[in-house]
Short mmCIF file of C-alpha atoms in Angstrom, two decimals:
data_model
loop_
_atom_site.label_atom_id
_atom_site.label_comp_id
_atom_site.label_asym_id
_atom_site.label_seq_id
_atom_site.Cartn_x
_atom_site.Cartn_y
_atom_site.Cartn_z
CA UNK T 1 -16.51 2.76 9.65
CA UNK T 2 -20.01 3.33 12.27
CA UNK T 3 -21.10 5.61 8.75
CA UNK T 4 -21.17 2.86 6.56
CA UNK T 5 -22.42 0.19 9.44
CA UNK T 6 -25.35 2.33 9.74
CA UNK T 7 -26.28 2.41 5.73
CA UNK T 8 -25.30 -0.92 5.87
CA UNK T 9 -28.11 -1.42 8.16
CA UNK T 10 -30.54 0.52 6.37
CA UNK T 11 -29.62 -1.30 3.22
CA UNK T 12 -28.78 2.52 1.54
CA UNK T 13 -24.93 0.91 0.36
CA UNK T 14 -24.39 -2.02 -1.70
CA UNK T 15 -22.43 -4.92 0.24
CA UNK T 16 -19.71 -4.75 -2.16
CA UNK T 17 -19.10 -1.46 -1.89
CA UNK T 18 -19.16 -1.86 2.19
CA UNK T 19 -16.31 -4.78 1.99
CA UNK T 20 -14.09 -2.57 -0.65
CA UNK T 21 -14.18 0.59 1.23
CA UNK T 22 -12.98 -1.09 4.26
CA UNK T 23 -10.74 -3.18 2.84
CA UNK T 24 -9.22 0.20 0.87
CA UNK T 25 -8.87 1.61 4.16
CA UNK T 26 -7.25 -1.00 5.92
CA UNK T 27 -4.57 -1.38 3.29
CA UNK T 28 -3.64 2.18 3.05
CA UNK T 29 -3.08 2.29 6.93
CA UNK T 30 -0.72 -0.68 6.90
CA UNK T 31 1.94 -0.13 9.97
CA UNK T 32 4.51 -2.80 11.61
CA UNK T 33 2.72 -5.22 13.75
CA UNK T 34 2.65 -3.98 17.59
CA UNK T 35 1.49 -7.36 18.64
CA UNK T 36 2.67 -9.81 16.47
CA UNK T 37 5.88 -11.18 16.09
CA UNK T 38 7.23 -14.51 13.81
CA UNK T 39 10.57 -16.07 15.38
CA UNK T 40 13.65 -15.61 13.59
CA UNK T 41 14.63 -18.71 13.21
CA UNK T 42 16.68 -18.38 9.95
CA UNK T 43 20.22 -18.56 10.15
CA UNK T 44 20.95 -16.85 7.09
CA UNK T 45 18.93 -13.87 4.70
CA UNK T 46 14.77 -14.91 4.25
CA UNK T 47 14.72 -15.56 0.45
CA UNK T 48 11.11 -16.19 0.05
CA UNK T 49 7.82 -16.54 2.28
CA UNK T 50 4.68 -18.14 0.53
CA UNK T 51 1.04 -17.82 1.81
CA UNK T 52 -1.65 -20.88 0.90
CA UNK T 53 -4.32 -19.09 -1.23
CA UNK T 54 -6.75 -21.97 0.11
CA UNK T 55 -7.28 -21.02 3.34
CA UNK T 56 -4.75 -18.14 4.03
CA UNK T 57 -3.32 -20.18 7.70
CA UNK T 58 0.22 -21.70 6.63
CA UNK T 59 3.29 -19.61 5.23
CA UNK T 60 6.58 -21.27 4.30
CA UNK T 61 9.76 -19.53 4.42
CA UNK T 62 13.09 -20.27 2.94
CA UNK T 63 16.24 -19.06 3.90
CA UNK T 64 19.92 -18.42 2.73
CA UNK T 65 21.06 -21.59 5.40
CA UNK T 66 18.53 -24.24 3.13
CA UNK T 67 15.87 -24.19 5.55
CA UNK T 68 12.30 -24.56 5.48
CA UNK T 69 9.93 -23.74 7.71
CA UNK T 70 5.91 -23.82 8.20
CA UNK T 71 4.04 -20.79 10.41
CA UNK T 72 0.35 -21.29 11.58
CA UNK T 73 -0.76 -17.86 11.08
CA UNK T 74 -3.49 -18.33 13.34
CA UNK T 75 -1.51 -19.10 16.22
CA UNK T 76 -3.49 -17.70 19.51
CA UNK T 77 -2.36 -14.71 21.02
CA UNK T 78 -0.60 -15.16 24.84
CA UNK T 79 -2.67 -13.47 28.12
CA UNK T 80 -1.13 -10.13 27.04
CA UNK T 81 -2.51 -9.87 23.83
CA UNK T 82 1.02 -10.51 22.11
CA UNK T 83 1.33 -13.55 19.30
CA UNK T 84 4.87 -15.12 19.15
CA UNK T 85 4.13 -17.16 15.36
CA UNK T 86 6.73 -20.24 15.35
CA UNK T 87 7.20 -22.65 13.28
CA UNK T 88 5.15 -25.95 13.42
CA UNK T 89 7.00 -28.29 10.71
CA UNK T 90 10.41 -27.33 9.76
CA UNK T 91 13.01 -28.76 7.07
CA UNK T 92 15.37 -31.23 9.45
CA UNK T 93 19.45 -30.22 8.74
CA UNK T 94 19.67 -33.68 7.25
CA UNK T 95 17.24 -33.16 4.63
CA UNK T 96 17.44 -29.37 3.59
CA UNK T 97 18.81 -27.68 0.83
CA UNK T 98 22.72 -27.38 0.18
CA UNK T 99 22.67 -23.88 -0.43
CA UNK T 100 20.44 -21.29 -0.39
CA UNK T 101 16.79 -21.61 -0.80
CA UNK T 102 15.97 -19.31 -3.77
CA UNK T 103 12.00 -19.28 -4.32
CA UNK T 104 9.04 -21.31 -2.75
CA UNK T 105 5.79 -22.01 -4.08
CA UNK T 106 2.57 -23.83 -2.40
CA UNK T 107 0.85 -26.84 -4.89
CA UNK T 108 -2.48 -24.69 -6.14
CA UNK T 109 -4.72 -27.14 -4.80
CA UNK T 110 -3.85 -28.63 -1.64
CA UNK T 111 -1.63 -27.74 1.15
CA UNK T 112 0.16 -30.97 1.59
CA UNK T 113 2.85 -30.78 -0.76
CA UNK T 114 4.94 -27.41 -1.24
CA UNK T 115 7.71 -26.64 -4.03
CA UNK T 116 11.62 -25.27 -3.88
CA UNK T 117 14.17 -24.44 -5.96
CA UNK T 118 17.79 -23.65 -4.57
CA UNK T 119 20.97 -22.80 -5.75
CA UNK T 120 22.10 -25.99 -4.89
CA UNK T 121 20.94 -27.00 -8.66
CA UNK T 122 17.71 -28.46 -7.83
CA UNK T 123 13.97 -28.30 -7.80
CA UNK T 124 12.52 -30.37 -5.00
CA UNK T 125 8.52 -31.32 -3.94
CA UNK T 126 8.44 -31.85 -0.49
CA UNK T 127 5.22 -33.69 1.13
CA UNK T 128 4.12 -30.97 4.32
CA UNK T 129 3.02 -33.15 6.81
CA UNK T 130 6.20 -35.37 7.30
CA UNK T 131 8.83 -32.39 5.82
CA UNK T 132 10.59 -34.81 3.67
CA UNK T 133 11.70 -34.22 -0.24
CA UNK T 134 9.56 -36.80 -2.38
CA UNK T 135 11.05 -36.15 -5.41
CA UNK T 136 13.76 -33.91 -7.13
CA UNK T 137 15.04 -32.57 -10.44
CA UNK T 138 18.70 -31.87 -11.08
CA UNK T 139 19.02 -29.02 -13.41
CA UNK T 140 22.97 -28.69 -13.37
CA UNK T 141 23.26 -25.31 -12.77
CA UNK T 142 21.91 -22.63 -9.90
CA UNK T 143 17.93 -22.41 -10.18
CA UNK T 144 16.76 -18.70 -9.06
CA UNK T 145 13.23 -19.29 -9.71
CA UNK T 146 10.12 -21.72 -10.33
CA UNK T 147 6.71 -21.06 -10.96
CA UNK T 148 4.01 -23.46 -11.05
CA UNK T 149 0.45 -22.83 -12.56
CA UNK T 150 -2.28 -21.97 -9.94
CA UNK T 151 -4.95 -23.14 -12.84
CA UNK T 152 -3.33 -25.81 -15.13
CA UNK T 153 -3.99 -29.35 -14.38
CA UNK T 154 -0.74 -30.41 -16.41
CA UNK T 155 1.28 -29.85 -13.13
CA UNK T 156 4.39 -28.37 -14.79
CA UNK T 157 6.92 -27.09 -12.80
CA UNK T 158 8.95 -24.22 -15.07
CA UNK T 159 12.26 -23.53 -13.70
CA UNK T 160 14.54 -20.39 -14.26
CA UNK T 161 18.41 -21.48 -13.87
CA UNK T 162 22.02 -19.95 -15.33
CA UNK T 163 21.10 -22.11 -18.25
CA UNK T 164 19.48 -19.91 -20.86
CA UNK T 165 17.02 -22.48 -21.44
CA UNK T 166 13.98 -23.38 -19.54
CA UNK T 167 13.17 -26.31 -17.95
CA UNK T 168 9.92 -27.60 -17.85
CA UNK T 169 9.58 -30.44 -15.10
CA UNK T 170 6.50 -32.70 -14.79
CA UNK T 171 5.23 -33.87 -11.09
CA UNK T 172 3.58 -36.85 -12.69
CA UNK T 173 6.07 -38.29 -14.43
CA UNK T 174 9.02 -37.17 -11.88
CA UNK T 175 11.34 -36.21 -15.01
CA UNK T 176 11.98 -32.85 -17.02
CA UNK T 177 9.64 -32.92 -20.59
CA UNK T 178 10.93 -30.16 -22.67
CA UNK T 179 12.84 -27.02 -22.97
CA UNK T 180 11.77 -23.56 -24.10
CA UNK T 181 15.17 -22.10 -25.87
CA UNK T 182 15.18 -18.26 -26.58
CA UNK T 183 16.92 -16.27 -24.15
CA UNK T 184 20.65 -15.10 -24.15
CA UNK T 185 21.97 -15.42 -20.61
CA UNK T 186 20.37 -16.79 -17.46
CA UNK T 187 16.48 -16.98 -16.88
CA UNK T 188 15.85 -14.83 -14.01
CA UNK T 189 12.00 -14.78 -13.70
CA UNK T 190 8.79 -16.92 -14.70
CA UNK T 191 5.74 -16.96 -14.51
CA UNK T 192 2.48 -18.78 -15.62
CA UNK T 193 -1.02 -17.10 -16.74
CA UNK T 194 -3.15 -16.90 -14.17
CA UNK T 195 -6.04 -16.80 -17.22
CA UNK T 196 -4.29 -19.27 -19.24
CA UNK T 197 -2.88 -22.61 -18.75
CA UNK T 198 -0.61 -23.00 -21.02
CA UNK T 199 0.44 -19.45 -21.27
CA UNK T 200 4.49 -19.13 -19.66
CA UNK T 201 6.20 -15.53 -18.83
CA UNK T 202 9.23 -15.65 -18.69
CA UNK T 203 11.93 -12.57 -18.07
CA UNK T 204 15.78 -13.02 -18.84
CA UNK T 205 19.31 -11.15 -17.69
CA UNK T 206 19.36 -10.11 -21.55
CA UNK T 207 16.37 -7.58 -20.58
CA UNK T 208 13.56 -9.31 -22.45
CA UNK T 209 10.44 -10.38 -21.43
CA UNK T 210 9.41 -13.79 -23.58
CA UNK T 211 6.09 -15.02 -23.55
CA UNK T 212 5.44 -18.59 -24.66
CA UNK T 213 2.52 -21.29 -25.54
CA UNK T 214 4.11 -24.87 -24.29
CA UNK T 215 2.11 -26.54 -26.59
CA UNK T 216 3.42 -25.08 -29.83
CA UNK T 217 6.66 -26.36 -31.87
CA UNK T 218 8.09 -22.40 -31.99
CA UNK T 219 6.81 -21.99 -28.47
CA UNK T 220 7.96 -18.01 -28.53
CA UNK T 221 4.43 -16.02 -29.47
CA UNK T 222 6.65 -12.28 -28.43
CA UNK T 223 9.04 -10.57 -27.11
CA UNK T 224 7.90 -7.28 -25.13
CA UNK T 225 9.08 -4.04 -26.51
CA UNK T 226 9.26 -0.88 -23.59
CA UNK T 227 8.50 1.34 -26.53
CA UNK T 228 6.00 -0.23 -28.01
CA UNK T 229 7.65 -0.02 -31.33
CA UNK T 230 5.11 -0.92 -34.18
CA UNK T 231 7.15 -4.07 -35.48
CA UNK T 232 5.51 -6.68 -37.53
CA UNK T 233 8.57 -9.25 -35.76
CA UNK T 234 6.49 -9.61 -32.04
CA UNK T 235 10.32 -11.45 -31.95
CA UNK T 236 12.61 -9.22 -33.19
CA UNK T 237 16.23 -8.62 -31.81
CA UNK T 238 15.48 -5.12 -30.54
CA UNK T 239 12.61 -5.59 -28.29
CA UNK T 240 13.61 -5.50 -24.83
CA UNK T 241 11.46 -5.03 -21.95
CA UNK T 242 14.32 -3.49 -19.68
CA UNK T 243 17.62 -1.79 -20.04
CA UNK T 244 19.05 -4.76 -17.86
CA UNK T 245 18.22 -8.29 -16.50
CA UNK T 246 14.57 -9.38 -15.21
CA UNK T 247 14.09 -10.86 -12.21
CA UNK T 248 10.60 -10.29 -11.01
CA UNK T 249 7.29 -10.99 -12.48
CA UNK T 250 3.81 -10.48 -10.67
CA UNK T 251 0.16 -9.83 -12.14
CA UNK T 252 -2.15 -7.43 -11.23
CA UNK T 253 -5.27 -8.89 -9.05
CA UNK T 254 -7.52 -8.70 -11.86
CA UNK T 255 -5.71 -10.72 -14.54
CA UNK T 256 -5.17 -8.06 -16.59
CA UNK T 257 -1.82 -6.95 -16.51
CA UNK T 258 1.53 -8.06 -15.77
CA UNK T 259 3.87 -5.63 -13.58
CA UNK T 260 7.68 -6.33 -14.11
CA UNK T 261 10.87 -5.46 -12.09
CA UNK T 262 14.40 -4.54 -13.48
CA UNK T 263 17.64 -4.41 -12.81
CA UNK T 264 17.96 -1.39 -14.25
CA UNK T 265 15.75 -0.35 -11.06
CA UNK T 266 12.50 0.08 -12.87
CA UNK T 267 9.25 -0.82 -12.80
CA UNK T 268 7.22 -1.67 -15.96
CA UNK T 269 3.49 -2.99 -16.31
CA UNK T 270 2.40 -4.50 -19.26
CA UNK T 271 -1.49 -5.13 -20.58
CA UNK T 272 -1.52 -8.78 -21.48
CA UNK T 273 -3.63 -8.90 -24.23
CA UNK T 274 -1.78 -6.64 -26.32
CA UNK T 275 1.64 -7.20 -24.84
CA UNK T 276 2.63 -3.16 -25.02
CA UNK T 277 3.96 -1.10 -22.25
CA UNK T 278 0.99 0.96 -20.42
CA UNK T 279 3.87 3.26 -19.69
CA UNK T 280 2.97 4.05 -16.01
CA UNK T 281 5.80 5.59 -14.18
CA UNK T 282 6.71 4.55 -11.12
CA UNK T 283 9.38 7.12 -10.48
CA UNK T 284 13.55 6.57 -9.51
CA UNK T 285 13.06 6.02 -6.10
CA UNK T 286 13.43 2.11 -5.81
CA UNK T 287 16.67 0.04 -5.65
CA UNK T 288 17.41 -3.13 -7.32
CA UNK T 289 21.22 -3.95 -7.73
CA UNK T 290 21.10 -7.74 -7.11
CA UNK T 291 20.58 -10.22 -9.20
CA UNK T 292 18.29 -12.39 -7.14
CA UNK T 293 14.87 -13.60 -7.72
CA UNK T 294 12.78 -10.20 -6.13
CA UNK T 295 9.16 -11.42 -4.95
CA UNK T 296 6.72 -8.37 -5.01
CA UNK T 297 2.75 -8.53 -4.71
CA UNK T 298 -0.19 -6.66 -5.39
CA UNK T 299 -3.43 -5.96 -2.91
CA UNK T 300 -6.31 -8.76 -3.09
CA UNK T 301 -9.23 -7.88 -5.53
CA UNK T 302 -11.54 -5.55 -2.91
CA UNK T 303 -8.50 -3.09 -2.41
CA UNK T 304 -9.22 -0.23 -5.00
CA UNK T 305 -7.23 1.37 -6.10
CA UNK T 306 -4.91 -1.51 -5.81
CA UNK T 307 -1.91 -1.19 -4.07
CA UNK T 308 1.72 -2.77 -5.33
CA UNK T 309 4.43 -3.34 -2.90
CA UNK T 310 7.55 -4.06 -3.83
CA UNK T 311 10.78 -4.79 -1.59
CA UNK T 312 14.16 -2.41 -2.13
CA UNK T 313 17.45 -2.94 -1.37
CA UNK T 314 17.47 0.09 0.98
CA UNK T 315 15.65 -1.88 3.52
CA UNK T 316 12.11 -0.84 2.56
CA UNK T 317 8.98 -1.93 1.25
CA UNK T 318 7.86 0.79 -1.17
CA UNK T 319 3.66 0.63 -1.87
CA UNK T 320 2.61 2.30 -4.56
CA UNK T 321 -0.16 3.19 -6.39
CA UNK T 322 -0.73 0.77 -9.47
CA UNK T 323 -2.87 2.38 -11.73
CA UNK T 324 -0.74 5.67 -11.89
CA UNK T 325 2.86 4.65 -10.36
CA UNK T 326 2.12 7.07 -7.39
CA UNK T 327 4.76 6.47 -4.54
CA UNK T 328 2.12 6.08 -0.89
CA UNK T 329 4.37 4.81 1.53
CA UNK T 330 7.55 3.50 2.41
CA UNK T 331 7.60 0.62 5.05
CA UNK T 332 10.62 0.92 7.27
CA UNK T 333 11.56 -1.43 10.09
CA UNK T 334 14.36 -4.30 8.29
CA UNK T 335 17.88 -3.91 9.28
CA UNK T 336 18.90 -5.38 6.21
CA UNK T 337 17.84 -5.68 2.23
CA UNK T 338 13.99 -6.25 1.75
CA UNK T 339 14.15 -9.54 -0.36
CA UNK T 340 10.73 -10.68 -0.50
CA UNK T 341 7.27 -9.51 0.14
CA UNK T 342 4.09 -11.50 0.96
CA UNK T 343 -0.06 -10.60 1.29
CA UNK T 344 -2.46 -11.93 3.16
CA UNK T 345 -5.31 -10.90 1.61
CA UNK T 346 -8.09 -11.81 3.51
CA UNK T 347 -6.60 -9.37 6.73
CA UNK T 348 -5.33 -6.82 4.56
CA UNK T 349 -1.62 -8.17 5.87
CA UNK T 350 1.45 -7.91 4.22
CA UNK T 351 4.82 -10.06 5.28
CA UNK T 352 8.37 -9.02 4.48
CA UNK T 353 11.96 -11.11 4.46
CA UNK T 354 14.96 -9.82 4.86
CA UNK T 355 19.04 -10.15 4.96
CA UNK T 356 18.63 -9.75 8.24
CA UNK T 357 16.68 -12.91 8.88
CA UNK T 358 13.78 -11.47 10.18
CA UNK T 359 10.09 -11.74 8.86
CA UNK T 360 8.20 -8.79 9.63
CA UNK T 361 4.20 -8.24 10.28
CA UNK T 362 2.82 -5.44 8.67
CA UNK T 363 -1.12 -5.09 9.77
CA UNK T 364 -4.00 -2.06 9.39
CA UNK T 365 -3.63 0.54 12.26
CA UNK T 366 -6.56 -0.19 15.20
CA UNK T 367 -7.92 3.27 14.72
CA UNK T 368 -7.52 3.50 10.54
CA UNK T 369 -11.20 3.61 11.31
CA UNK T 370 -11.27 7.12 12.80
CA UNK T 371 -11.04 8.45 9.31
CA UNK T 372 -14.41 6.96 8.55
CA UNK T 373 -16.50 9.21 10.77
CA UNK T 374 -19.56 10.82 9.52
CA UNK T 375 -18.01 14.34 9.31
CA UNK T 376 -16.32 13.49 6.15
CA UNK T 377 -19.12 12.44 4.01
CA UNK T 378 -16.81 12.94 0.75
CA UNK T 379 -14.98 9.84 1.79
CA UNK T 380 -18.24 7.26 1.84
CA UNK T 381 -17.38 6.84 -1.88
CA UNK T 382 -14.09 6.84 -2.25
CA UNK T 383 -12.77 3.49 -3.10
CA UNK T 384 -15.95 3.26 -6.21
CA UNK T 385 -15.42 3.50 -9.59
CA UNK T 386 -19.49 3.91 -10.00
CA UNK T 387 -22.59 2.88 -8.03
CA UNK T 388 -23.21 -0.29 -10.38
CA UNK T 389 -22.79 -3.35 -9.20
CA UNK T 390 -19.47 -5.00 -10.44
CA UNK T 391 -19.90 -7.56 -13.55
#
């Protein structure tokens, strides 16, 4: 790192260039957390963990006993350098979830209200600072997913459930609107455009992945096809996007692509304009046997080449390479099923939930800087496509 602080200071390497070679280097020397530690508190299997993309401080969890819970990231660290993160607002007994909590998502634009579904039938907004459910939709049957748009100002809540359809439910008007019919068998996964708003992704236990416009009458615009079979039906019968069920969508950092995780215990991305496999391989090595909502996530926009990090069943995190499906490290420390996996992209952090109810801390080695010295000139320039400046 003192290389590039010096040409920083001589003004011979572009700033840009500065913050993604460091970044690059912190995230490829991730290791478990020797100082900080996040109370189990969970009484059951962590289900899903969600950091605020506003100002990367609060992280909800939600466990297999209904709970809820609220970290301050930031917490201080004690006189010996160790941080002990507890929760600050938690779900009370009275008001949690029947069952398991099944996904969580933050409201795009402010921190005060947070979203759940559960398998307790029901999609509930809860308002942060008192911890209490304001409102709640009923769906009838176990919800394993919901996805709300981090650019849409329609504030549509989509919902994955055992019901092959899927529910759209609107947080203005407190009641479902419509329903987007098309798959055969349970809705596993979903996911809105980060590019745009209307735009739904959507993957199914029938192995397809639908994509959909909510504004149209035949909302269905394809169905993705793993071998990019030249069709002139984008909805024919015999697309399908894996050999089993789908139950994890995530896009790349750039918008371009969308990576997708199967049952069948592979790993597909997909370019999103076209819709057609990029047929990366990302190798046999992962497990997926359960059909539970599986939350992955990619590095922030100055890691490069960006990173993908995906929890297994053989309780792992496995990072890989995006771009070329290259296997780079295994992350080893749960006692139990990896079901979830969280950044923090402004550290270079990543967070992992488990069956074992523990959240882990994964955090860039202190000396991933030693790497950097000036004896390995070759490196200065590793994490650049070019020496342009970035459009």
């Amino acid at each position: 790192m003192y290389s590039f602080l010096k040409k920083r200071e001589h003004g011979t390497i572009r700033p840009w260039k500065f913050v993604r070679a460091e970044s690059t280097k912190r995230a490829y020397s991730l290791q478990l957390s020797p100082t900080k530690e996040i109370t189990r508190v969970h009484r059951g299997s962590v289900q899903s963990i969600k950091v605020e993309n506003i100002e990367q401080r609060y992280m909800l969890s939600g466990g297999g006993d209904g709970r809820i819970h609220v970290y301050d990231l930031n917490t201080p660290p004690k006189s010996d350098g160790h941080v002990r993160i507890e929760p600050i607002a938690s779900v009370t007994r009275e008001n949690r979830h029947y069952y398991s909590v099944t996904t969580l998502s933050w409201f795009p634009f402010d921190t005060g209200m947070f979203i759940s579904s559960s398998n307790d039938n029901t999609i509930r907004i809860w308002d942060t600072n008192s911890m209490t459910s304001v409102c709640a939709f009923h769906l009838g049957s176990h919800v394993h997913c919901q996805a709300i748009s981090p650019i849409a100002s329609h504030c549509l809540v989509a919902s994955g459930a055992d019901d092959p359809r899927i529910r759209l439910c609107d947080l203005k008007s407190g009641a479902s609107t419509h329903s987007l019919t098309g798959h055969n068998g349970s809705v596993l996964s979903v996911a809105w455009s980060p590019r745009q708003e209307h735009v739904l992704y959507s993957g199914g236990a029938d192995g397809t992945i639908r994509v959909w416009d909510i504004r149209r009458a035949h909302a269905c615009l394809m169905s993705l096809d793993q071998h990019n079979t030249d069709n002139s039906d984008p909805l024919a019968d015999t697309n399908k996007a894996h050999g089993a069920g789908v139950n994890g969508l995530i896009f790349s950092s750039d918008n371009e692509r969308i990576i997708s995780l199967g049952l069948d215990e592979k790993i597909r991305m997909w370019d999103m304009d076209t819709g057609r496999n990029t047929l990366v391989n990302y190798g046999s090595l992962w497990r997926n046997r359960f059909q539970w909502y599986m939350e992955a996530t990619v590095s922030g926009p100055d890691v490069w080449p960006p990173l993908l990090y995906v929890p297994s069943d053989d309780q792992q995190v496995l990072v890989y390479e995006l771009n070329t499906g290259r296997l780079l490290r295994r992350l080893k420390g749960a006692y139990g099923r990896v079901t979830c996996v969280e950044k923090r992209a402004g550290l270079q952090e990543i967070y992992s939930g488990s069956m074992d109810c523990e959240i882990l801390v994964w955090e860039p080695a202190e000396d991933h800087s030693l790497s950097m010295e000036d004896e390995h000139p070759s490196e200065e320039d590793a994490w650049s496509a070019s020496d342009e400046d970035p459009e």
